[in-house]
Coordinates of C-alpha atoms in Angstrom, one line a residue:
M1 CA -48.6 135.4 -62.1
T2 CA -51.4 133.5 -60.5
D3 CA -52.4 131.4 -57.4
A4 CA -54.7 129.0 -59.2
P5 CA -53.9 125.3 -58.8
I6 CA -52.2 123.8 -61.7
E7 CA -52.8 120.4 -62.9
I8 CA -49.7 118.4 -64.6
T9 CA -50.7 115.5 -66.6
A10 CA -48.2 113.1 -68.4
F11 CA -49.6 111.7 -71.6
P12 CA -48.5 108.4 -73.5
S13 CA -49.4 109.9 -77.0
L14 CA -50.1 113.4 -78.8
D15 CA -53.4 111.9 -79.6
K16 CA -54.5 112.9 -76.1
I17 CA -53.4 116.7 -76.6
N18 CA -55.2 119.2 -78.7
P19 CA -53.0 120.2 -81.5
V20 CA -54.1 123.8 -80.9
D21 CA -53.3 123.9 -77.6
W22 CA -49.7 122.0 -78.1
D23 CA -48.8 124.8 -80.8
A24 CA -50.1 127.8 -78.7
C25 CA -47.5 126.8 -76.3
A26 CA -44.8 125.6 -78.5
C27 CA -45.1 128.0 -81.6
P28 CA -47.5 131.2 -80.8
E29 CA -45.6 133.1 -83.3
A30 CA -46.6 130.8 -86.3
A31 CA -50.1 132.2 -86.2
D32 CA -48.4 134.8 -88.6
G33 CA -46.0 133.0 -90.2
R34 CA -43.2 130.2 -89.5
P35 CA -42.7 128.8 -86.3
N36 CA -39.4 130.1 -84.8
D37 CA -38.7 126.2 -84.0
P38 CA -40.1 123.4 -86.3
F39 CA -39.0 120.7 -84.1
T40 CA -41.0 121.3 -81.5
T41 CA -44.4 122.0 -83.4
Y42 CA -47.2 119.3 -83.0
R43 CA -46.8 118.2 -86.5
F44 CA -42.9 117.3 -86.2
L45 CA -43.4 115.5 -82.9
K46 CA -46.5 113.7 -84.2
A47 CA -44.7 112.4 -87.2
L48 CA -41.9 110.9 -85.1
E49 CA -44.7 109.4 -83.0
D50 CA -46.9 108.2 -86.1
S51 CA -43.9 106.9 -87.9
G52 CA -42.7 104.5 -85.1
S53 CA -39.4 106.6 -84.8
V54 CA -40.3 107.0 -81.2
G55 CA -42.5 104.7 -79.1
P56 CA -42.2 101.0 -78.2
G57 CA -39.1 99.3 -79.0
T58 CA -37.1 102.6 -79.8
G59 CA -36.0 103.2 -76.2
W60 CA -37.8 106.7 -76.5
Q61 CA -41.2 106.3 -74.8
P62 CA -43.4 109.3 -74.9
R63 CA -44.7 110.9 -71.7
Y64 CA -45.7 114.4 -73.2
L65 CA -46.3 116.8 -70.2
A66 CA -49.0 119.4 -70.3
A67 CA -49.8 122.0 -67.6
K68 CA -53.2 123.2 -67.0
I69 CA -55.0 125.9 -65.1
D70 CA -58.6 125.0 -65.1
D71 CA -59.5 124.4 -68.7
Q72 CA -56.3 126.1 -70.4
V73 CA -53.2 124.6 -71.1
I74 CA -50.5 126.9 -70.3
A75 CA -47.3 124.7 -70.7
V76 CA -46.0 121.7 -72.7
A77 CA -42.9 119.6 -72.7
P78 CA -41.6 116.8 -75.1
L79 CA -40.7 114.4 -72.2
Y80 CA -39.6 110.7 -72.9
A81 CA -38.6 107.7 -70.7
K82 CA -35.2 106.7 -72.3
G83 CA -34.1 103.2 -72.1
H84 CA -30.4 104.1 -73.3
S85 CA -28.6 107.5 -74.3
Q86 CA -28.9 107.0 -77.9
G87 CA -29.8 110.0 -80.3
E88 CA -28.9 112.7 -77.4
Y89 CA -25.9 114.5 -78.8
M90 CA -25.2 115.7 -75.2
F91 CA -23.4 112.5 -74.1
D92 CA -23.9 111.0 -70.8
F93 CA -22.5 107.3 -71.1
N94 CA -19.9 108.2 -68.6
W95 CA -22.6 109.0 -66.0
A96 CA -24.5 106.0 -66.8
H97 CA -21.3 103.9 -66.4
A98 CA -20.2 105.5 -63.2
Y99 CA -23.9 105.3 -61.5
E100 CA -24.3 101.6 -62.5
N101 CA -20.7 100.9 -61.2
A102 CA -21.8 102.3 -57.8
G103 CA -24.6 100.0 -57.8
G104 CA -27.5 102.2 -59.1
R105 CA -29.9 101.8 -61.9
Y106 CA -29.4 104.6 -64.5
Y107 CA -32.2 103.6 -67.0
P108 CA -34.7 104.3 -67.5
K109 CA -34.4 108.2 -67.1
L110 CA -36.4 111.1 -68.2
Q111 CA -35.5 113.3 -71.1
I112 CA -37.0 116.2 -72.2
A113 CA -35.8 116.6 -75.7
V114 CA -36.6 116.7 -79.7
P115 CA -35.3 113.1 -80.3
F116 CA -32.4 112.8 -82.7
T117 CA -32.2 116.2 -82.7
P118 CA -29.3 118.6 -81.6
A119 CA -30.8 122.0 -82.4
T120 CA -31.1 124.6 -79.7
G121 CA -34.8 125.7 -79.1
R122 CA -37.1 126.1 -76.0
R123 CA -37.8 122.8 -74.1
F124 CA -40.1 124.1 -71.8
L125 CA -42.9 125.3 -74.0
T126 CA -45.2 128.1 -72.3
R127 CA -48.2 129.9 -73.5
P128 CA -47.3 133.6 -73.7
G129 CA -47.8 135.2 -70.3
F130 CA -47.2 131.9 -68.2
E131 CA -43.5 131.9 -69.0
A132 CA -42.2 131.5 -65.5
V133 CA -45.2 129.6 -63.7
G134 CA -45.4 127.3 -66.8
M135 CA -41.6 126.4 -66.7
G136 CA -41.7 126.0 -63.0
A137 CA -44.6 123.8 -63.3
L138 CA -43.1 121.5 -66.0
I139 CA -39.9 121.0 -64.1
Q140 CA -41.6 120.4 -60.8
G141 CA -43.9 117.9 -62.6
A142 CA -41.0 115.9 -64.3
V143 CA -39.0 115.8 -61.2
Q144 CA -41.8 114.3 -59.2
I145 CA -42.5 111.8 -62.0
A146 CA -39.0 110.7 -61.6
S147 CA -39.1 110.5 -57.9
D148 CA -42.3 108.6 -57.9
N149 CA -41.1 106.1 -60.0
E150 CA -37.9 106.0 -58.5
L151 CA -35.7 107.1 -61.8
S152 CA -32.2 108.1 -61.5
S153 CA -32.4 111.3 -63.3
L154 CA -34.1 114.0 -65.5
H155 CA -32.4 115.8 -68.6
A156 CA -33.4 118.5 -70.7
T157 CA -31.1 118.8 -73.6
F158 CA -30.7 121.8 -76.1
C159 CA -32.5 124.0 -74.1
T160 CA -31.9 127.9 -74.4
E161 CA -29.4 129.8 -72.4
A162 CA -32.3 131.6 -70.5
E163 CA -34.2 128.4 -69.7
A164 CA -30.8 126.7 -68.5
I165 CA -30.1 129.9 -66.4
A166 CA -33.9 129.6 -64.8
A167 CA -33.5 126.1 -64.3
A168 CA -30.4 126.4 -62.5
E169 CA -32.1 129.0 -60.1
M170 CA -34.7 126.1 -59.5
G171 CA -32.0 123.7 -58.4
L172 CA -31.1 121.8 -61.6
L173 CA -27.3 121.6 -63.1
H174 CA -26.4 123.5 -65.8
R175 CA -24.2 121.7 -68.7
T176 CA -22.7 123.5 -71.7
G177 CA -21.6 122.0 -75.1
Q178 CA -20.4 123.5 -78.3
Q179 CA -21.7 123.5 -81.9
F180 CA -20.6 125.6 -85.0
H181 CA -23.3 128.0 -86.3
W182 CA -23.1 130.3 -89.4
E183 CA -24.1 134.0 -88.7
N184 CA -25.5 136.1 -91.2
N185 CA -24.1 139.6 -91.3
G186 CA -26.6 141.1 -93.3
Y187 CA -25.0 139.8 -96.5
A188 CA -26.3 140.5 -100.0
D189 CA -25.0 137.4 -101.3
F190 CA -22.4 134.7 -101.1
D191 CA -19.7 136.9 -102.4
A192 CA -20.3 139.5 -99.8
F193 CA -19.8 136.6 -97.2
L194 CA -16.8 135.7 -98.8
A195 CA -15.3 139.1 -98.6
D196 CA -15.5 139.1 -94.5
L197 CA -13.0 136.0 -94.8
S198 CA -9.1 136.1 -94.8
S199 CA -8.0 135.8 -98.5
R200 CA -6.8 132.3 -98.3
K201 CA -9.8 130.9 -96.8
R202 CA -11.7 132.5 -99.5
K203 CA -9.7 130.9 -102.1
N204 CA -9.9 127.8 -100.5
I205 CA -14.0 127.9 -100.4
R206 CA -14.2 128.9 -103.9
K207 CA -11.9 126.2 -105.2
E208 CA -14.1 123.7 -103.2
R209 CA -17.3 125.0 -104.7
A210 CA -15.8 124.7 -108.1
T211 CA -14.8 121.4 -107.4
A212 CA -18.0 120.3 -105.9
Q213 CA -20.1 121.6 -108.7
A214 CA -18.0 120.0 -111.5
F215 CA -19.4 116.5 -110.1
G216 CA -21.2 116.0 -113.6
G217 CA -24.7 117.0 -112.8
E218 CA -26.7 119.8 -111.2
I219 CA -27.8 120.8 -107.6
V220 CA -31.3 121.6 -106.7
S221 CA -33.0 123.0 -103.7
L222 CA -36.6 121.9 -103.1
T223 CA -39.2 123.0 -100.6
G224 CA -42.8 122.5 -100.3
D225 CA -44.8 121.1 -103.2
A226 CA -41.8 120.8 -105.3
I227 CA -40.7 118.0 -102.9
Q228 CA -42.3 114.6 -104.5
P229 CA -42.6 111.4 -102.8
H230 CA -40.1 110.0 -105.3
H231 CA -37.7 112.1 -103.8
W232 CA -37.8 110.7 -100.4
D233 CA -37.2 107.1 -102.0
A234 CA -33.7 108.6 -103.1
F235 CA -33.1 110.2 -99.4
W236 CA -34.0 107.1 -97.6
Q237 CA -31.1 105.5 -99.1
F238 CA -28.8 108.3 -98.4
Y239 CA -30.0 108.3 -95.1
Q240 CA -29.3 104.8 -94.3
D241 CA -25.8 105.0 -95.7
T242 CA -25.0 107.7 -93.2
G243 CA -27.1 106.1 -90.3
N244 CA -25.5 102.7 -90.8
R245 CA -22.1 104.3 -90.7
K246 CA -22.5 106.6 -87.8
W247 CA -25.1 105.0 -85.4
G248 CA -25.2 101.4 -86.7
T249 CA -28.9 101.9 -86.9
P250 CA -30.8 104.7 -88.4
Y251 CA -32.9 106.4 -85.9
L252 CA -35.9 107.5 -88.2
T253 CA -38.0 105.0 -90.1
R254 CA -38.9 104.9 -93.7
Q255 CA -42.4 106.0 -92.7
F256 CA -41.0 109.1 -91.1
F257 CA -40.2 110.4 -94.7
D258 CA -43.7 109.7 -95.8
E259 CA -45.0 111.5 -93.0
A260 CA -42.9 114.5 -93.7
Q261 CA -44.1 114.4 -97.4
T262 CA -47.7 114.9 -96.0
H263 CA -47.1 117.1 -93.1
L264 CA -43.8 118.6 -93.0
R265 CA -42.6 119.6 -96.5
D266 CA -43.2 123.3 -96.2
D267 CA -40.9 123.1 -93.2
I268 CA -38.1 121.2 -95.3
L269 CA -35.2 122.2 -97.5
L270 CA -34.2 119.3 -99.5
V271 CA -30.8 119.8 -101.4
L272 CA -30.3 117.1 -103.9
A273 CA -27.5 116.5 -106.4
L274 CA -28.5 115.0 -109.7
Q275 CA -26.7 113.0 -112.2
D276 CA -28.4 112.2 -115.3
G277 CA -31.8 113.4 -113.6
Q278 CA -31.4 110.8 -110.8
P279 CA -30.5 111.6 -107.1
I280 CA -26.9 110.5 -106.1
A281 CA -26.5 112.8 -102.7
G282 CA -28.9 114.9 -100.7
A283 CA -29.1 117.2 -97.5
L284 CA -32.1 117.4 -95.7
N285 CA -32.6 121.0 -93.7
M286 CA -35.6 122.1 -91.5
I287 CA -36.8 125.9 -92.0
G288 CA -37.4 128.0 -88.8
R289 CA -38.4 131.7 -88.9
E290 CA -35.0 133.0 -88.6
T291 CA -32.8 129.7 -88.6
L292 CA -32.0 126.8 -91.2
Y293 CA -31.2 123.7 -89.3
G294 CA -29.0 121.3 -91.2
R295 CA -30.0 117.6 -90.0
Y296 CA -29.2 114.8 -92.4
W297 CA -26.9 114.2 -95.3
G298 CA -25.9 111.2 -97.4
C299 CA -25.0 109.9 -100.8
T300 CA -24.7 106.9 -102.9
A301 CA -21.8 108.1 -105.1
H302 CA -18.9 110.0 -103.7
H303 CA -17.7 112.9 -105.4
P304 CA -14.8 115.6 -104.0
A305 CA -16.3 118.4 -101.7
L306 CA -19.9 117.5 -102.5
H307 CA -20.8 117.0 -98.7
F308 CA -19.4 120.4 -98.3
E309 CA -21.5 122.3 -101.0
L310 CA -24.6 120.4 -100.4
C311 CA -24.5 120.7 -96.4
Y312 CA -22.7 123.9 -95.9
Y313 CA -22.6 126.2 -98.9
Q314 CA -26.1 125.7 -100.2
A315 CA -27.5 126.4 -96.7
I316 CA -25.7 129.6 -96.7
D317 CA -26.9 130.5 -100.1
F318 CA -30.6 129.8 -99.1
A319 CA -30.2 131.5 -95.7
I320 CA -28.8 134.7 -97.5
A321 CA -31.5 134.7 -100.3
N322 CA -34.4 134.2 -97.4
G323 CA -32.8 136.7 -95.1
M324 CA -32.3 134.1 -92.2
A325 CA -30.2 135.1 -89.7
R326 CA -28.2 131.7 -89.2
V327 CA -27.5 128.3 -90.1
E328 CA -27.2 125.8 -87.4
A329 CA -25.2 122.8 -88.8
G330 CA -25.9 120.2 -86.3
A331 CA -23.4 118.6 -83.9
Q332 CA -19.8 118.4 -83.9
G333 CA -17.4 118.8 -86.8
E334 CA -14.4 121.1 -86.3
H335 CA -14.1 120.9 -90.4
K336 CA -17.3 123.5 -90.4
L337 CA -14.7 126.1 -88.8
A338 CA -12.9 126.7 -92.2
R339 CA -16.4 127.2 -93.9
G340 CA -17.2 130.2 -91.7
Y341 CA -19.3 128.4 -89.1
L342 CA -18.1 129.5 -85.7
P343 CA -18.3 127.6 -82.4
V344 CA -21.0 128.7 -80.0
T345 CA -22.4 127.3 -76.6
T346 CA -25.1 124.9 -76.5
H347 CA -27.0 124.3 -73.0
S348 CA -28.8 121.5 -70.9
V349 CA -30.1 121.0 -67.5
H350 CA -30.1 117.8 -65.3
W351 CA -31.5 116.7 -62.1
F352 CA -30.3 113.5 -60.2
A353 CA -32.2 111.8 -57.5
D354 CA -29.0 110.6 -55.7
P355 CA -27.5 113.6 -53.8
G356 CA -24.2 112.1 -53.5
F357 CA -24.0 111.5 -57.4
R358 CA -25.6 114.9 -57.9
E359 CA -22.7 116.8 -56.1
A360 CA -20.3 114.4 -58.0
V361 CA -21.7 115.6 -61.5
A362 CA -21.7 119.4 -60.2
Q363 CA -18.1 119.5 -59.6
Y364 CA -17.3 117.5 -63.0
L365 CA -19.8 120.3 -64.7
D366 CA -17.7 123.0 -63.2
H367 CA -14.6 121.9 -64.7
E368 CA -16.1 121.1 -68.1
R369 CA -17.8 124.7 -68.4
D370 CA -14.5 126.0 -68.1
A371 CA -13.0 123.7 -70.7
I372 CA -15.8 124.2 -73.3
D373 CA -15.5 128.1 -72.8
H374 CA -11.6 127.9 -73.3
E375 CA -12.1 125.5 -76.5
I376 CA -14.6 127.9 -77.9
E377 CA -12.3 130.9 -77.4
V378 CA -9.2 129.0 -79.2
L379 CA -11.4 127.8 -82.0
T380 CA -12.9 131.2 -82.7
S381 CA -9.3 132.4 -82.9
Y382 CA -8.6 130.1 -85.7
G383 CA -11.8 130.9 -87.7
P384 CA -11.5 132.0 -91.2
F385 CA -12.7 135.6 -90.9
R386 CA -10.4 138.5 -91.6
K387 CA -8.9 139.6 -88.0
D388 CA -10.5 143.2 -88.3
N389 CA -14.2 141.3 -88.7
R390 CA -13.4 138.5 -86.2
E391 CA -14.7 140.8 -83.1
E392 CA -17.7 141.7 -84.9
Q393 CA -18.4 138.1 -86.0
Q394 CA -18.2 137.0 -82.2

């Protein structure tokens, strides 16, 4: 679009980037409403940084990229120097092991990602009108940083399919994965969704919801000013319990939830189960323009099926009530299939400094993509939808 020189800069903090410039690239649509992707907004990434969830001692060292033409920022990217592969959800542990067994040093590596967030969205954030030149500049700049610092690799995870295709045309390797998402087929209410399911699955879900809702309390859905600081005290306990069991150490700090209360509560749907007025379980969701993103769950008291109710069915209720197109339920979990969440393909792109290692990974990815495609086909065939609706749901 332009022959003007592009200046690429890596910043150690978002304090060095104007919030207006960042969001003009990350979420220009938010000028008249919600952002498509709440995770790449300045306020969300700044909350991670200000809370100490990323930065020194975390293995996620910010190196935010900005591309400028003259005085105008045309593209940005959430780039981090990674000292490990934790909190990514597109796993490269085997690559790291093979690389280091061959005598190389895999870490640190560069990662374009939203930390701890397996949600698909744009990773090469460009101002409207600069899509191709901006993405090209970001990739070239990130690769140059990796080369200049003799780093092993560059990775961009949970990017869009369009970005993955474009990056592959620029020489990066394209990897696919799989998640489970719920799609809104124009449902008027939850019963209309159930009507699309087979009789047996429909009965199972109704029984599961009845079991969950008989836990001896009430379920509330809170967003915006309805979320109060004491709710985060409870949710921190839930988050610690889940984090300790799943990851060993929770990724987010307690301060992150204070930042969320101040800066992010309009982007959050907090679903809580209350017993005698006190929260005993909760699920945290982020609200996009068309997508509800399920993120965290935890509890201090266990009740049958309450996890499914708070994480999956309440999310569907909210999406239907608010005319949202889908619910992304996070990473992994074939148990989501029986609850109306079908498998979809996720995407990432990768660059390696060593040409021999790059070729080995490229061959591996060719086989992995075929396996992922087959797995999605098989899982979809076992989905809960009536056979006459299955093709439409796909």
